[in-house]
């Protein structure tokens, strides 16, 4: 397996990955959706809860299931005939679509007239076209109608179920962006709990109507209810193995377009073209030895002059993993893009398309991006971690608490969590529970993968967060300099 000259390949990698770097919250990847083996069960209509951390692809699948061509492609690749012709509706998402589903402000108003389960039952009936909702013009009036007549929901579920059965179809109602339902954590917990109850009711009470809920682990853990365990058998964790991450990388290169993509495919074995026009290599998507061999051609075998510093193939995902061992595909591609770009511009003539030292720079850059995502998604996290800047991990828990007390961090956290609502969904965020309990707050940082615990109780940060937050580690990648 021989590749084109390293400088040309490095430029191609940087260009393709830059073009691929789109905002998954509002747009889909430009070259279709990659289908890692681990995600197959998540797309089954009977899988009710799809659990995953920030950036693992929940919103990509949420949006892809709404697009017929992408849904059909996934049905073909995963051999899931049930995905070919469902009735797909959206019950909640991250875009401002008040005609499709309620906004955060609508939900707050609806809580004044109905319980959370009644609210989501009204949403399901509306998005599936129930005639009892046809004359009602506001989300509040729809919730009130369900509250005032408890017979409406079971009657309409049964009617819709029979309708779907006669058409030999499944109605699939999708829910995403649950953290944007309210700025108040207790309100969000109640709404999520009510949504899960409705999803369970559909699962056990109908044959042909299913809800699919995409959610972060922390939201699900705090929204447990009496029968929640019944959903566990219909829950899938959305994860990425190292094999799938490299498969995504190689597949992206194989679909870059033009002669460079054709050359890459010609030089890297057998590829096939799917029904959606996307090129796929079964070997480079699933064979670790083939992946490691190819990545060695791209980035060299070792992170140093010998194996003592680690093999490049294993090193990259291990340094991008969060505290739960999860790697965001966005971070993975960002690190490779930055490494290829720096190598092609700063190290002309290098024998590989990616220099091992630039791979470290790529991890630093990806760390900055990951922390930016955390700031946008969970603004309470940087409030807790930034006071630790300049310290070296692992840290005694007492050192963490001392920094928090000195800067009144928990007091500021309590103020951040005061109930509020905004018409701008970007300002609506979920915060931690037990904001005045130091140990509980630290535990919640571990829940979202920002910190880990050593065997002796000391606190550590994985590199993907440590670097950009400005903490050091003896013998590790130097932290990002903070101006």
Short mmCIF file of C-alpha atoms in Angstrom, two decimals:
data_model
loop_
_atom_site.label_atom_id
_atom_site.label_comp_id
_atom_site.label_asym_id
_atom_site.label_seq_id
_atom_site.Cartn_x
_atom_site.Cartn_y
_atom_site.Cartn_z
CA UNK A 1 0.00 0.00 0.00
CA UNK A 2 1.83 3.10 -1.21
CA UNK A 3 0.43 6.61 -0.90
CA UNK A 4 1.00 9.77 -2.87
CA UNK A 5 3.82 12.09 -1.76
CA UNK A 6 3.39 13.20 1.83
CA UNK A 7 3.02 16.94 1.20
CA UNK A 8 0.24 16.44 -1.34
CA UNK A 9 -1.56 13.96 0.91
CA UNK A 10 -1.23 16.23 3.95
CA UNK A 11 -2.78 19.13 2.07
CA UNK A 12 -5.60 16.89 0.87
CA UNK A 13 -6.32 15.62 4.40
CA UNK A 14 -6.38 19.18 5.77
CA UNK A 15 -8.68 20.42 2.99
CA UNK A 16 -11.16 17.54 3.18
CA UNK A 17 -11.44 17.62 6.96
CA UNK A 18 -11.82 21.41 6.95
CA UNK A 19 -14.66 21.07 4.47
CA UNK A 20 -16.23 18.35 6.61
CA UNK A 21 -16.10 20.45 9.78
CA UNK A 22 -19.72 21.61 9.80
CA UNK A 23 -21.94 22.38 12.75
CA UNK A 24 -23.80 19.14 13.40
CA UNK A 25 -26.37 21.06 15.46
CA UNK A 26 -27.71 22.77 12.34
CA UNK A 27 -26.38 20.89 9.33
CA UNK A 28 -25.55 17.37 8.28
CA UNK A 29 -22.09 16.23 7.19
CA UNK A 30 -21.58 17.10 3.54
CA UNK A 31 -20.55 13.62 2.48
CA UNK A 32 -23.39 11.65 3.96
CA UNK A 33 -23.55 9.82 7.25
CA UNK A 34 -20.96 7.27 8.32
CA UNK A 35 -22.46 4.07 9.72
CA UNK A 36 -20.29 2.66 12.52
CA UNK A 37 -21.22 -0.84 13.56
CA UNK A 38 -21.86 0.26 17.16
CA UNK A 39 -24.71 2.54 16.09
CA UNK A 40 -26.90 -0.06 14.39
CA UNK A 41 -29.06 -0.81 17.43
CA UNK A 42 -29.55 2.90 18.07
CA UNK A 43 -31.53 3.20 14.84
CA UNK A 44 -33.89 0.31 15.49
CA UNK A 45 -37.42 1.73 15.88
CA UNK A 46 -37.81 -0.30 19.09
CA UNK A 47 -34.76 1.38 20.64
CA UNK A 48 -36.43 4.05 22.74
CA UNK A 49 -33.49 5.81 24.38
CA UNK A 50 -30.23 6.68 22.63
CA UNK A 51 -27.77 7.87 25.25
CA UNK A 52 -24.56 9.70 24.43
CA UNK A 53 -22.21 12.47 25.51
CA UNK A 54 -21.73 15.77 23.71
CA UNK A 55 -20.49 15.39 20.13
CA UNK A 56 -20.91 11.63 19.65
CA UNK A 57 -23.53 11.96 16.91
CA UNK A 58 -26.93 12.12 18.62
CA UNK A 59 -28.03 15.16 16.64
CA UNK A 60 -26.53 13.79 13.42
CA UNK A 61 -28.74 10.70 13.69
CA UNK A 62 -31.71 12.74 14.92
CA UNK A 63 -31.52 14.85 11.76
CA UNK A 64 -30.52 12.01 9.43
CA UNK A 65 -33.61 10.00 10.37
CA UNK A 66 -35.69 12.90 9.09
CA UNK A 67 -34.07 12.79 5.62
CA UNK A 68 -35.39 10.01 3.40
CA UNK A 69 -32.21 9.47 1.38
CA UNK A 70 -30.00 9.26 4.46
CA UNK A 71 -32.48 7.08 6.31
CA UNK A 72 -32.70 4.70 3.34
CA UNK A 73 -28.92 4.56 3.10
CA UNK A 74 -28.65 3.66 6.79
CA UNK A 75 -31.39 1.05 6.31
CA UNK A 76 -29.35 -0.51 3.50
CA UNK A 77 -25.98 -0.43 5.28
CA UNK A 78 -27.38 -1.73 8.57
CA UNK A 79 -29.87 -4.11 6.93
CA UNK A 80 -32.79 -2.52 8.76
CA UNK A 81 -35.86 -2.77 6.51
CA UNK A 82 -37.99 -1.15 9.25
CA UNK A 83 -36.21 2.14 8.51
CA UNK A 84 -37.20 2.26 4.85
CA UNK A 85 -40.67 3.73 5.16
CA UNK A 86 -41.61 4.92 8.66
CA UNK A 87 -43.73 7.98 9.38
CA UNK A 88 -41.14 10.25 11.01
CA UNK A 89 -42.17 13.20 13.16
CA UNK A 90 -40.22 15.52 15.47
CA UNK A 91 -41.39 16.07 19.05
CA UNK A 92 -38.52 18.31 20.18
CA UNK A 93 -35.19 19.52 18.80
CA UNK A 94 -32.58 22.24 18.91
CA UNK A 95 -33.92 24.51 16.18
CA UNK A 96 -36.54 27.19 16.63
CA UNK A 97 -39.50 25.46 14.98
CA UNK A 98 -42.58 26.53 17.02
CA UNK A 99 -44.97 25.22 14.38
CA UNK A 100 -43.41 21.75 14.62
CA UNK A 101 -42.80 21.42 18.36
CA UNK A 102 -42.94 23.65 21.47
CA UNK A 103 -40.17 26.06 22.36
CA UNK A 104 -38.66 26.34 25.83
CA UNK A 105 -41.01 29.26 26.50
CA UNK A 106 -43.98 27.18 25.33
CA UNK A 107 -42.98 24.33 27.63
CA UNK A 108 -42.77 26.67 30.61
CA UNK A 109 -46.27 27.95 29.89
CA UNK A 110 -47.58 24.42 29.37
CA UNK A 111 -46.38 23.36 32.82
CA UNK A 112 -48.97 25.74 34.30
CA UNK A 113 -51.87 23.77 32.83
CA UNK A 114 -50.71 20.15 32.54
CA UNK A 115 -48.32 17.57 33.94
CA UNK A 116 -45.11 16.76 32.03
CA UNK A 117 -46.52 13.46 30.72
CA UNK A 118 -49.68 15.24 29.56
CA UNK A 119 -47.53 17.86 27.83
CA UNK A 120 -45.60 15.28 25.83
CA UNK A 121 -48.73 13.27 25.07
CA UNK A 122 -50.20 16.41 23.55
CA UNK A 123 -47.02 16.92 21.52
CA UNK A 124 -47.11 13.34 20.21
CA UNK A 125 -50.75 13.66 19.17
CA UNK A 126 -50.10 16.98 17.43
CA UNK A 127 -47.01 15.89 15.47
CA UNK A 128 -48.72 12.67 14.36
CA UNK A 129 -51.70 14.59 13.01
CA UNK A 130 -54.39 13.68 15.53
CA UNK A 131 -57.64 15.39 14.50
CA UNK A 132 -58.42 16.34 18.12
CA UNK A 133 -55.52 18.81 17.88
CA UNK A 134 -56.49 20.25 14.49
CA UNK A 135 -58.58 23.17 15.79
CA UNK A 136 -56.22 24.10 18.63
CA UNK A 137 -53.78 26.86 17.73
CA UNK A 138 -51.40 27.02 20.70
CA UNK A 139 -49.29 24.48 22.51
CA UNK A 140 -50.85 25.51 25.82
CA UNK A 141 -54.37 24.83 24.54
CA UNK A 142 -53.27 21.40 23.32
CA UNK A 143 -51.78 20.53 26.71
CA UNK A 144 -54.93 21.80 28.44
CA UNK A 145 -57.13 19.63 26.20
CA UNK A 146 -55.21 16.52 27.25
CA UNK A 147 -55.33 17.51 30.91
CA UNK A 148 -59.08 18.19 30.83
CA UNK A 149 -60.01 14.88 29.20
CA UNK A 150 -57.87 11.89 30.28
CA UNK A 151 -59.65 9.70 27.70
CA UNK A 152 -58.20 11.63 24.75
CA UNK A 153 -54.71 10.14 24.85
CA UNK A 154 -55.47 6.39 25.04
CA UNK A 155 -58.27 6.76 22.49
CA UNK A 156 -56.07 8.62 20.01
CA UNK A 157 -53.07 6.37 20.56
CA UNK A 158 -55.25 3.35 19.76
CA UNK A 159 -56.68 5.02 16.65
CA UNK A 160 -53.25 6.08 15.37
CA UNK A 161 -51.87 2.62 16.13
CA UNK A 162 -54.58 0.98 14.02
CA UNK A 163 -53.94 3.47 11.23
CA UNK A 164 -50.24 2.65 11.18
CA UNK A 165 -50.97 -1.07 11.26
CA UNK A 166 -53.30 -0.80 8.28
CA UNK A 167 -50.54 0.98 6.36
CA UNK A 168 -47.93 -1.53 7.60
CA UNK A 169 -45.76 1.34 8.86
CA UNK A 170 -44.23 2.51 12.10
CA UNK A 171 -44.72 6.03 13.41
CA UNK A 172 -41.42 7.26 14.85
CA UNK A 173 -41.40 10.43 16.98
CA UNK A 174 -37.91 11.88 17.57
CA UNK A 175 -36.74 13.95 20.55
CA UNK A 176 -33.35 15.66 20.87
CA UNK A 177 -31.69 18.59 22.70
CA UNK A 178 -33.42 17.84 26.01
CA UNK A 179 -31.02 20.15 27.86
CA UNK A 180 -32.62 23.10 26.05
CA UNK A 181 -36.08 22.54 27.50
CA UNK A 182 -35.51 24.82 30.49
CA UNK A 183 -32.82 26.77 32.33
CA UNK A 184 -34.01 25.28 35.62
CA UNK A 185 -32.58 21.86 36.41
CA UNK A 186 -35.61 20.73 38.44
CA UNK A 187 -37.96 21.76 35.62
CA UNK A 188 -35.82 19.96 33.06
CA UNK A 189 -35.72 16.83 35.20
CA UNK A 190 -39.51 16.81 35.46
CA UNK A 191 -39.94 17.34 31.72
CA UNK A 192 -37.48 14.59 30.84
CA UNK A 193 -39.13 12.27 33.34
CA UNK A 194 -42.52 12.95 31.76
CA UNK A 195 -41.11 12.38 28.27
CA UNK A 196 -39.63 9.03 29.26
CA UNK A 197 -42.95 8.02 30.78
CA UNK A 198 -44.74 8.81 27.52
CA UNK A 199 -42.07 6.94 25.55
CA UNK A 200 -42.62 3.92 27.81
CA UNK A 201 -46.40 4.17 27.42
CA UNK A 202 -46.01 4.06 23.65
CA UNK A 203 -43.55 1.19 23.88
CA UNK A 204 -45.80 -1.06 25.95
CA UNK A 205 -49.22 0.21 24.85
CA UNK A 206 -48.93 0.32 21.05
CA UNK A 207 -47.47 -1.88 18.35
CA UNK A 208 -46.70 0.72 15.73
CA UNK A 209 -45.95 4.04 17.49
CA UNK A 210 -42.49 4.56 18.92
CA UNK A 211 -40.60 7.43 20.49
CA UNK A 212 -36.85 7.74 20.09
CA UNK A 213 -35.20 9.96 22.69
CA UNK A 214 -31.62 11.19 22.18
CA UNK A 215 -30.19 12.34 25.52
CA UNK A 216 -27.05 12.95 27.55
CA UNK A 217 -26.35 10.47 30.38
CA UNK A 218 -26.61 13.07 33.16
CA UNK A 219 -30.12 14.04 32.08
CA UNK A 220 -31.29 10.45 32.04
CA UNK A 221 -29.69 9.60 35.37
CA UNK A 222 -31.50 12.44 37.16
CA UNK A 223 -34.87 11.77 35.52
CA UNK A 224 -35.51 8.25 36.80
CA UNK A 225 -39.08 7.29 37.67
CA UNK A 226 -40.79 4.23 39.11
CA UNK A 227 -40.92 2.17 35.91
CA UNK A 228 -37.84 3.66 34.25
CA UNK A 229 -36.01 0.34 34.47
CA UNK A 230 -38.42 -1.02 31.87
CA UNK A 231 -36.76 1.27 29.32
CA UNK A 232 -33.26 -0.03 30.06
CA UNK A 233 -33.71 -2.97 27.71
CA UNK A 234 -34.57 -0.50 24.95
CA UNK A 235 -31.63 1.85 25.58
CA UNK A 236 -28.42 2.05 23.58
CA UNK A 237 -25.26 4.00 24.36
CA UNK A 238 -23.96 5.88 21.34
CA UNK A 239 -20.21 5.26 21.42
CA UNK A 240 -17.24 5.27 19.04
CA UNK A 241 -14.54 2.64 19.16
CA UNK A 242 -11.07 3.47 17.88
CA UNK A 243 -11.83 1.28 14.88
CA UNK A 244 -14.92 3.31 14.01
CA UNK A 245 -13.07 6.61 14.47
CA UNK A 246 -10.36 5.61 12.03
CA UNK A 247 -12.99 4.15 9.73
CA UNK A 248 -14.72 7.54 9.73
CA UNK A 249 -11.40 9.26 8.93
CA UNK A 250 -10.54 6.98 6.00
CA UNK A 251 -14.09 7.01 4.65
CA UNK A 252 -14.07 10.81 4.71
CA UNK A 253 -10.84 10.82 2.69
CA UNK A 254 -12.32 8.33 0.25
CA UNK A 255 -15.27 10.62 -0.39
CA UNK A 256 -13.44 13.93 -0.69
CA UNK A 257 -14.30 14.31 -4.35
CA UNK A 258 -12.10 14.87 -7.39
CA UNK A 259 -8.94 13.11 -8.46
CA UNK A 260 -7.36 13.18 -4.98
CA UNK A 261 -10.20 11.07 -3.56
CA UNK A 262 -10.03 8.71 -6.53
CA UNK A 263 -6.25 8.36 -6.05
CA UNK A 264 -6.70 7.67 -2.33
CA UNK A 265 -9.22 4.93 -3.07
CA UNK A 266 -7.02 3.44 -5.78
CA UNK A 267 -4.06 3.31 -3.41
CA UNK A 268 -5.87 1.85 -0.40
CA UNK A 269 -7.59 -1.33 -1.56
CA UNK A 270 -11.14 -2.25 -2.49
CA UNK A 271 -13.93 0.31 -2.22
CA UNK A 272 -17.60 0.00 -3.11
CA UNK A 273 -20.18 2.64 -3.90
CA UNK A 274 -23.47 2.51 -2.00
CA UNK A 275 -26.96 3.44 -3.10
CA UNK A 276 -26.41 6.98 -1.83
CA UNK A 277 -23.28 7.38 -3.96
CA UNK A 278 -20.99 7.23 -0.94
CA UNK A 279 -17.80 5.17 -1.25
CA UNK A 280 -17.10 2.62 1.48
CA UNK A 281 -14.21 0.33 2.30
CA UNK A 282 -15.29 -2.62 4.41
CA UNK A 283 -11.68 -3.39 5.28
CA UNK A 284 -10.72 0.14 6.38
CA UNK A 285 -13.93 0.42 8.38
CA UNK A 286 -13.48 -2.73 10.43
CA UNK A 287 -9.95 -4.22 10.22
CA UNK A 288 -7.68 -2.76 12.90
CA UNK A 289 -4.50 -4.18 11.40
CA UNK A 290 -5.31 -2.65 8.01
CA UNK A 291 -6.12 0.67 9.67
CA UNK A 292 -2.93 0.68 11.72
CA UNK A 293 -0.87 -0.17 8.63
CA UNK A 294 -2.41 2.69 6.63
CA UNK A 295 -2.13 5.22 9.47
CA UNK A 296 1.54 4.30 9.83
CA UNK A 297 1.95 5.30 6.18
CA UNK A 298 0.29 8.62 6.99
CA UNK A 299 1.76 9.53 10.39
CA UNK A 300 4.69 7.19 10.94
CA UNK A 301 4.79 4.26 13.36
CA UNK A 302 5.75 5.87 16.68
CA UNK A 303 5.23 9.06 18.69
CA UNK A 304 8.99 9.18 19.25
CA UNK A 305 12.09 7.58 17.86
CA UNK A 306 10.96 4.18 19.16
CA UNK A 307 7.91 2.36 20.49
CA UNK A 308 8.60 3.69 24.00
CA UNK A 309 6.50 6.82 23.28
CA UNK A 310 3.65 4.77 21.88
CA UNK A 311 2.30 3.87 18.45
CA UNK A 312 0.58 6.68 16.58
CA UNK A 313 -2.49 4.54 15.88
CA UNK A 314 -3.18 3.92 19.57
CA UNK A 315 -1.84 7.22 20.87
CA UNK A 316 -4.29 9.58 19.17
CA UNK A 317 -7.62 8.20 20.43
CA UNK A 318 -6.23 7.55 23.91
CA UNK A 319 -5.28 11.24 24.29
CA UNK A 320 -8.65 12.47 23.03
CA UNK A 321 -10.76 10.31 25.34
CA UNK A 322 -12.78 11.93 28.09
CA UNK A 323 -13.07 10.62 31.62
CA UNK A 324 -15.39 7.82 30.54
CA UNK A 325 -13.06 6.70 27.75
CA UNK A 326 -15.27 8.25 25.07
CA UNK A 327 -13.84 10.09 22.06
CA UNK A 328 -15.87 12.63 20.14
CA UNK A 329 -15.55 12.07 16.37
CA UNK A 330 -15.52 15.85 15.99
CA UNK A 331 -12.46 16.12 18.25
CA UNK A 332 -10.80 13.23 16.45
CA UNK A 333 -11.16 14.79 12.99
CA UNK A 334 -10.24 18.23 14.33
CA UNK A 335 -6.95 16.93 15.71
CA UNK A 336 -6.09 15.21 12.42
CA UNK A 337 -7.02 18.26 10.38
CA UNK A 338 -4.83 20.54 12.47
CA UNK A 339 -1.93 18.08 12.45
CA UNK A 340 -2.08 17.64 8.66
CA UNK A 341 -2.38 21.38 8.05
CA UNK A 342 0.59 22.23 10.27
CA UNK A 343 2.70 19.46 8.77
CA UNK A 344 2.02 20.53 5.18
CA UNK A 345 2.69 24.22 5.89
CA UNK A 346 5.47 24.07 8.51
CA UNK A 347 7.32 20.85 7.70
CA UNK A 348 7.62 20.73 3.94
CA UNK A 349 9.42 17.65 2.71
CA UNK A 350 8.68 15.59 5.81
CA UNK A 351 8.44 11.90 4.93
CA UNK A 352 4.92 11.55 6.33
CA UNK A 353 1.75 13.53 5.71
CA UNK A 354 1.42 14.06 9.48
CA UNK A 355 4.39 14.71 11.76
CA UNK A 356 4.20 13.10 15.19
CA UNK A 357 4.84 16.42 16.97
CA UNK A 358 2.06 18.05 14.97
CA UNK A 359 -0.22 15.25 16.10
CA UNK A 360 0.38 16.56 19.63
CA UNK A 361 -0.46 20.06 18.43
CA UNK A 362 -3.62 18.62 16.92
CA UNK A 363 -4.63 17.24 20.32
CA UNK A 364 -3.99 20.64 21.92
CA UNK A 365 -6.14 22.29 19.28
CA UNK A 366 -8.90 19.71 19.68
CA UNK A 367 -8.77 20.28 23.44
CA UNK A 368 -9.49 23.96 22.90
CA UNK A 369 -12.42 23.06 20.68
CA UNK A 370 -13.77 20.57 23.19
CA UNK A 371 -13.63 23.13 26.00
CA UNK A 372 -15.40 25.66 23.77
CA UNK A 373 -18.16 23.09 23.25
CA UNK A 374 -18.39 22.57 27.00
CA UNK A 375 -18.63 26.33 27.55
CA UNK A 376 -21.51 26.48 25.09
CA UNK A 377 -23.26 23.32 26.24
CA UNK A 378 -22.52 23.16 29.98
CA UNK A 379 -21.38 26.63 31.13
CA UNK A 380 -21.26 25.45 34.74
CA UNK A 381 -18.30 23.18 33.90
CA UNK A 382 -15.74 25.93 33.10
CA UNK A 383 -16.97 27.85 36.13
CA UNK A 384 -15.78 24.90 38.22
CA UNK A 385 -12.62 23.97 36.33
CA UNK A 386 -11.06 27.32 35.39
CA UNK A 387 -10.15 28.13 39.01
CA UNK A 388 -7.82 25.11 38.89
CA UNK A 389 -5.66 26.65 36.15
CA UNK A 390 -1.94 26.35 36.80
CA UNK A 391 -2.21 23.33 39.08
CA UNK A 392 -0.75 19.95 38.20
CA UNK A 393 -2.79 16.78 38.08
CA UNK A 394 -3.46 14.51 39.83
CA UNK A 395 -4.88 16.79 42.55
CA UNK A 396 -5.98 16.10 46.09
CA UNK A 397 -9.70 16.76 46.42
CA UNK A 398 -8.91 19.22 49.20
CA UNK A 399 -6.86 21.31 46.74
CA UNK A 400 -9.84 21.49 44.41
CA UNK A 401 -12.17 22.53 47.22
CA UNK A 402 -9.70 25.14 48.49
CA UNK A 403 -9.63 26.83 45.08
CA UNK A 404 -13.43 26.72 44.92
CA UNK A 405 -13.81 28.28 48.37
CA UNK A 406 -11.25 31.00 47.70
CA UNK A 407 -13.16 32.13 44.59
CA UNK A 408 -16.67 31.46 45.97
CA UNK A 409 -17.25 29.11 43.05
CA UNK A 410 -20.26 27.31 44.51
CA UNK A 411 -21.92 30.61 45.38
CA UNK A 412 -21.49 31.75 41.79
CA UNK A 413 -22.76 28.38 40.62
CA UNK A 414 -25.91 28.76 42.74
CA UNK A 415 -26.52 32.19 41.21
CA UNK A 416 -26.08 30.76 37.70
CA UNK A 417 -28.77 28.20 38.45
CA UNK A 418 -31.47 30.71 39.41
CA UNK A 419 -34.58 29.93 37.31
CA UNK A 420 -34.87 32.01 34.17
CA UNK A 421 -36.23 31.63 30.69
CA UNK A 422 -35.17 33.20 27.43
CA UNK A 423 -36.59 33.33 23.94
CA UNK A 424 -33.07 32.56 22.75
CA UNK A 425 -32.53 28.84 23.16
CA UNK A 426 -28.77 29.41 23.15
CA UNK A 427 -29.16 30.91 26.65
CA UNK A 428 -31.12 28.00 28.06
CA UNK A 429 -28.87 25.45 29.73
CA UNK A 430 -29.10 22.72 32.33
CA UNK A 431 -26.88 22.89 35.40
CA UNK A 432 -25.83 20.45 38.11
CA UNK A 433 -27.88 19.31 41.07
CA UNK A 434 -26.84 19.84 44.71
CA UNK A 435 -24.96 23.03 43.92
CA UNK A 436 -23.88 23.63 47.53
CA UNK A 437 -22.38 20.17 48.13
CA UNK A 438 -18.70 20.20 47.08
CA UNK A 439 -18.41 16.43 46.82
CA UNK A 440 -21.67 16.11 44.85
CA UNK A 441 -20.60 18.83 42.41
CA UNK A 442 -17.22 17.15 41.89
CA UNK A 443 -19.02 13.86 41.28
CA UNK A 444 -21.11 15.53 38.59
CA UNK A 445 -17.94 16.68 36.83
CA UNK A 446 -17.00 13.00 36.77
CA UNK A 447 -20.47 12.10 35.47
CA UNK A 448 -19.94 14.25 32.37
CA UNK A 449 -16.41 12.92 31.83
CA UNK A 450 -14.46 16.07 32.73
CA UNK A 451 -12.65 14.59 35.71
CA UNK A 452 -11.68 11.11 36.85
CA UNK A 453 -10.54 9.68 40.18
CA UNK A 454 -7.29 7.88 40.85
CA UNK A 455 -7.31 4.76 43.06
CA UNK A 456 -6.31 6.93 46.06
CA UNK A 457 -9.12 9.44 45.52
CA UNK A 458 -7.05 12.12 43.81
CA UNK A 459 -8.63 14.03 40.94
CA UNK A 460 -7.35 13.81 37.37
CA UNK A 461 -8.35 15.46 34.10
CA UNK A 462 -8.06 13.71 30.73
CA UNK A 463 -5.86 15.55 28.23
CA UNK A 464 -8.79 16.54 26.05
CA UNK A 465 -9.89 18.88 28.87
CA UNK A 466 -6.68 19.36 30.85
CA UNK A 467 -4.74 21.07 28.08
CA UNK A 468 -7.14 23.88 27.27
CA UNK A 469 -8.11 24.41 30.90
CA UNK A 470 -4.44 25.10 31.63
CA UNK A 471 -3.49 22.32 34.04
CA UNK A 472 -0.15 20.52 33.90
CA UNK A 473 0.87 16.89 34.10
CA UNK A 474 4.37 15.62 34.78
CA UNK A 475 5.71 14.04 31.61
CA UNK A 476 2.51 14.74 29.65
CA UNK A 477 1.73 16.97 26.69
CA UNK A 478 2.46 20.54 27.86
CA UNK A 479 -0.68 22.49 28.66
CA UNK A 480 -1.99 25.16 26.32
CA UNK A 481 -0.49 28.51 27.17
CA UNK A 482 -3.15 30.87 28.52
CA UNK A 483 -2.66 34.57 27.73
#
